[in-house]
PDB file of C-alpha atoms in Angstrom:
ATOM      1  CA  MET A 121       0.000   0.000   0.000  1.00 53.00           C
ATOM      2  CA  LYS A 122       2.834   2.382   0.781  1.00 64.00           C
ATOM      3  CA  SER A 123       4.456   1.922  -2.631  1.00 65.00           C
ATOM      4  CA  LYS A 124       1.155   2.841  -4.338  1.00 66.00           C
ATOM      5  CA  GLN A 125       0.866   6.010  -2.250  1.00 69.00           C
ATOM      6  CA  LYS A 126       4.499   6.871  -2.975  1.00 67.00           C
ATOM      7  CA  SER A 127       3.984   6.483  -6.744  1.00 66.00           C
ATOM      8  CA  ILE A 128       0.882   8.712  -6.602  1.00 65.00           C
ATOM      9  CA  ASN A 129       2.916  11.374  -4.774  1.00 70.00           C
ATOM     10  CA  ILE A 130       5.676  11.162  -7.390  1.00 69.00           C
ATOM     11  CA  LEU A 131       3.163  11.489 -10.237  1.00 65.00           C
ATOM     12  CA  SER A 132       1.439  14.481  -8.656  1.00 70.00           C
ATOM     13  CA  HIS A 133       4.839  16.118  -8.095  1.00 69.00           C
ATOM     14  CA  LEU A 134       5.772  15.557 -11.758  1.00 64.00           C
ATOM     15  CA  ASN A 135       2.413  16.981 -12.862  1.00 66.00           C
ATOM     16  CA  LYS A 136       3.003  20.168 -10.874  1.00 67.00           C
ATOM     17  CA  GLN A 137       6.618  20.474 -11.989  1.00 64.00           C
ATOM     18  CA  ASN A 138       6.133  19.961 -15.748  1.00 62.00           C
ATOM     19  CA  THR A 139       3.054  22.067 -16.391  1.00 67.00           C
ATOM     20  CA  LYS A 140       3.593  25.214 -18.426  1.00 76.00           C
ATOM     21  CA  LYS A 141       1.277  28.192 -18.579  1.00 82.00           C
ATOM     22  CA  ILE A 142      -1.448  27.727 -21.154  1.00 85.00           C
ATOM     23  CA  PRO A 143      -4.559  29.829 -21.728  1.00 89.00           C
ATOM     24  CA  LYS A 144      -7.938  28.570 -20.581  1.00 91.00           C
ATOM     25  CA  LEU A 145      -9.137  26.271 -23.354  1.00 93.00           C
ATOM     26  CA  ALA A 146     -12.751  25.283 -23.932  1.00 93.00           C
ATOM     27  CA  ILE A 147     -14.644  23.207 -26.455  1.00 95.00           C
ATOM     28  CA  GLY A 148     -15.590  25.316 -29.477  1.00 93.00           C
ATOM     29  CA  ASP A 149     -12.683  27.755 -29.130  1.00 94.00           C
ATOM     30  CA  THR A 150     -10.821  28.671 -32.293  1.00 95.00           C
ATOM     31  CA  VAL A 151      -7.110  28.420 -31.519  1.00 96.00           C
ATOM     32  CA  ASN A 152      -3.855  29.114 -33.294  1.00 96.00           C
ATOM     33  CA  LEU A 153      -1.085  26.682 -32.293  1.00 94.00           C
ATOM     34  CA  LYS A 154       2.582  27.161 -33.103  1.00 95.00           C
ATOM     35  CA  VAL A 155       4.065  23.686 -33.548  1.00 94.00           C
ATOM     36  CA  LYS A 156       7.748  22.824 -33.986  1.00 94.00           C
ATOM     37  CA  ILE A 157       8.326  20.800 -37.156  1.00 93.00           C
ATOM     38  CA  LYS A 158      11.685  19.130 -37.725  1.00 93.00           C
ATOM     39  CA  GLU A 159      12.765  18.962 -41.369  1.00 91.00           C
ATOM     40  CA  GLY A 160      16.139  17.365 -41.836  1.00 92.00           C
ATOM     41  CA  ASN A 161      18.518  19.224 -39.546  1.00 94.00           C
ATOM     42  CA  ARG A 162      16.457  22.409 -39.127  1.00 95.00           C
ATOM     43  CA  VAL A 163      13.443  23.181 -37.009  1.00 94.00           C
ATOM     44  CA  ARG A 164      10.689  25.553 -38.065  1.00 95.00           C
ATOM     45  CA  LEU A 165       7.421  26.725 -36.537  1.00 94.00           C
ATOM     46  CA  GLN A 166       4.176  25.821 -38.262  1.00 94.00           C
ATOM     47  CA  ALA A 167       0.897  27.543 -37.407  1.00 95.00           C
ATOM     48  CA  TYR A 168      -2.159  25.308 -37.079  1.00 95.00           C
ATOM     49  CA  GLU A 169      -5.477  27.120 -36.710  1.00 95.00           C
ATOM     50  CA  GLY A 170      -8.734  25.344 -36.056  1.00 95.00           C
ATOM     51  CA  THR A 171     -11.630  24.653 -33.707  1.00 95.00           C
ATOM     52  CA  ILE A 172     -11.288  22.540 -30.578  1.00 96.00           C
ATOM     53  CA  ILE A 173     -13.813  19.717 -31.014  1.00 96.00           C
ATOM     54  CA  ALA A 174     -12.698  17.488 -28.125  1.00 96.00           C
ATOM     55  CA  GLN A 175     -10.616  17.690 -24.977  1.00 95.00           C
ATOM     56  CA  ARG A 176      -9.247  14.966 -22.740  1.00 94.00           C
ATOM     57  CA  LYS A 177      -8.162  16.251 -19.345  1.00 90.00           C
ATOM     58  CA  ALA A 178      -5.501  14.114 -17.687  1.00 86.00           C
ATOM     59  CA  GLY A 179      -2.977  16.396 -15.988  1.00 82.00           C
ATOM     60  CA  VAL A 180       0.244  16.495 -17.987  1.00 83.00           C
ATOM     61  CA  SER A 181      -1.275  14.126 -20.555  1.00 87.00           C
ATOM     62  CA  THR A 182      -4.111  16.532 -21.442  1.00 90.00           C
ATOM     63  CA  THR A 183      -4.894  16.512 -25.157  1.00 94.00           C
ATOM     64  CA  ILE A 184      -7.074  18.595 -27.456  1.00 95.00           C
ATOM     65  CA  THR A 185      -8.434  17.625 -30.858  1.00 96.00           C
ATOM     66  CA  VAL A 186      -8.308  20.534 -33.305  1.00 96.00           C
ATOM     67  CA  ARG A 187     -10.234  20.467 -36.587  1.00 95.00           C
ATOM     68  CA  LYS A 188      -9.758  22.692 -39.604  1.00 93.00           C
ATOM     69  CA  THR A 189     -10.820  22.549 -43.230  1.00 90.00           C
ATOM     70  CA  PHE A 190      -8.006  22.686 -45.774  1.00 90.00           C
ATOM     71  CA  GLN A 191      -8.867  22.803 -49.486  1.00 91.00           C
ATOM     72  CA  GLY A 192     -12.310  21.376 -48.787  1.00 87.00           C
ATOM     73  CA  VAL A 193     -10.987  18.453 -46.730  1.00 90.00           C
ATOM     74  CA  GLY A 194     -11.456  18.251 -42.972  1.00 91.00           C
ATOM     75  CA  VAL A 195      -8.199  17.763 -41.067  1.00 94.00           C
ATOM     76  CA  GLU A 196      -8.074  16.808 -37.396  1.00 95.00           C
ATOM     77  CA  ARG A 197      -5.006  16.607 -35.202  1.00 95.00           C
ATOM     78  CA  VAL A 198      -4.665  15.606 -31.587  1.00 96.00           C
ATOM     79  CA  PHE A 199      -2.205  17.781 -29.674  1.00 94.00           C
ATOM     80  CA  PRO A 200      -0.795  17.067 -26.212  1.00 93.00           C
ATOM     81  CA  VAL A 201      -1.242  20.489 -24.614  1.00 92.00           C
ATOM     82  CA  TYR A 202       1.916  20.342 -22.494  1.00 89.00           C
ATOM     83  CA  SER A 203       4.136  18.978 -25.269  1.00 89.00           C
ATOM     84  CA  PRO A 204       7.464  20.759 -25.797  1.00 89.00           C
ATOM     85  CA  GLN A 205       6.658  20.734 -29.549  1.00 92.00           C
ATOM     86  CA  ILE A 206       3.907  23.304 -28.939  1.00 93.00           C
ATOM     87  CA  THR A 207       5.516  26.683 -28.349  1.00 92.00           C
ATOM     88  CA  GLU A 208       2.432  28.891 -28.250  1.00 92.00           C
ATOM     89  CA  ILE A 209      -1.335  28.513 -27.928  1.00 94.00           C
ATOM     90  CA  GLN A 210      -3.405  31.544 -28.821  1.00 94.00           C
ATOM     91  CA  VAL A 211      -7.196  31.608 -28.388  1.00 95.00           C
ATOM     92  CA  LEU A 212      -8.752  33.612 -31.225  1.00 94.00           C
ATOM     93  CA  ARG A 213     -12.502  33.162 -30.615  1.00 93.00           C
ATOM     94  CA  HIS A 214     -14.816  31.614 -28.059  1.00 94.00           C
ATOM     95  CA  ALA A 215     -17.977  29.840 -29.205  1.00 93.00           C
ATOM     96  CA  PHE A 216     -21.180  29.022 -27.376  1.00 93.00           C
ATOM     97  CA  VAL A 217     -21.648  25.242 -27.454  1.00 92.00           C
ATOM     98  CA  ARG A 218     -23.814  22.835 -25.500  1.00 93.00           C
ATOM     99  CA  ARG A 219     -21.818  19.669 -26.086  1.00 92.00           C
ATOM    100  CA  SER A 220     -18.574  18.308 -24.699  1.00 94.00           C
ATOM    101  CA  LYS A 221     -17.600  16.775 -28.048  1.00 95.00           C
ATOM    102  CA  LEU A 222     -18.308  18.510 -31.359  1.00 94.00           C
ATOM    103  CA  TYR A 223     -18.018  15.476 -33.603  1.00 94.00           C
ATOM    104  CA  TYR A 224     -21.171  16.537 -35.442  1.00 92.00           C
ATOM    105  CA  LEU A 225     -19.059  19.205 -37.201  1.00 91.00           C
ATOM    106  CA  ARG A 226     -17.495  16.405 -39.261  1.00 92.00           C
ATOM    107  CA  ASN A 227     -20.734  16.115 -41.248  1.00 92.00           C
ATOM    108  CA  ARG A 228     -21.129  19.830 -41.872  1.00 89.00           C
ATOM    109  CA  ARG A 229     -19.610  22.018 -44.576  1.00 87.00           C
ATOM    110  CA  GLY A 230     -19.242  25.766 -45.025  1.00 86.00           C
ATOM    111  CA  LYS A 231     -21.699  27.987 -43.174  1.00 87.00           C
ATOM    112  CA  ALA A 232     -23.410  25.008 -41.550  1.00 90.00           C
ATOM    113  CA  ALA A 233     -20.203  24.325 -39.622  1.00 86.00           C
ATOM    114  CA  ARG A 234     -20.144  27.764 -38.001  1.00 86.00           C
ATOM    115  CA  LEU A 235     -20.511  28.079 -34.235  1.00 88.00           C
ATOM    116  CA  ARG A 236     -22.249  30.900 -32.362  1.00 88.00           C
ATOM    117  CA  MET A 237     -19.921  33.429 -30.760  1.00 86.00           C
ATOM    118  CA  ARG A 238     -19.814  33.560 -26.971  1.00 82.00           C
ATOM    119  CA  LEU A 239     -20.125  37.134 -25.791  1.00 77.00           C
ATOM    120  CA  ASN A 240     -18.749  36.852 -22.257  1.00 71.00           C
ATOM    121  CA  GLY A 241     -15.163  35.696 -23.027  1.00 59.00           C
TER     122      GLY A 241
END
């Protein structure tokens, strides 16, 4: 029993130690992520802008699923929020949603995929 308690203490200590400051993220927010991309021997920053359609909260392992439409094709990527590959997270817009997962946006195109703006930030 003591070893289990000790491992929980170590994990909670690592969670506190490794967390970096990120803005408050919510489902439906439009975000702009700066992601490090390694090409050969150089590293560059790539911007990825899209809507958060899902979030999995798990301390340091927290992930968000960001969806954008590129040339008429929907593209979704799952980003670990506390990853060192993500240098910046910028929230552009907040949307008013009544769901915890916005998977229904996968079936919508154009104006039908728009979300209502949330007025109180």
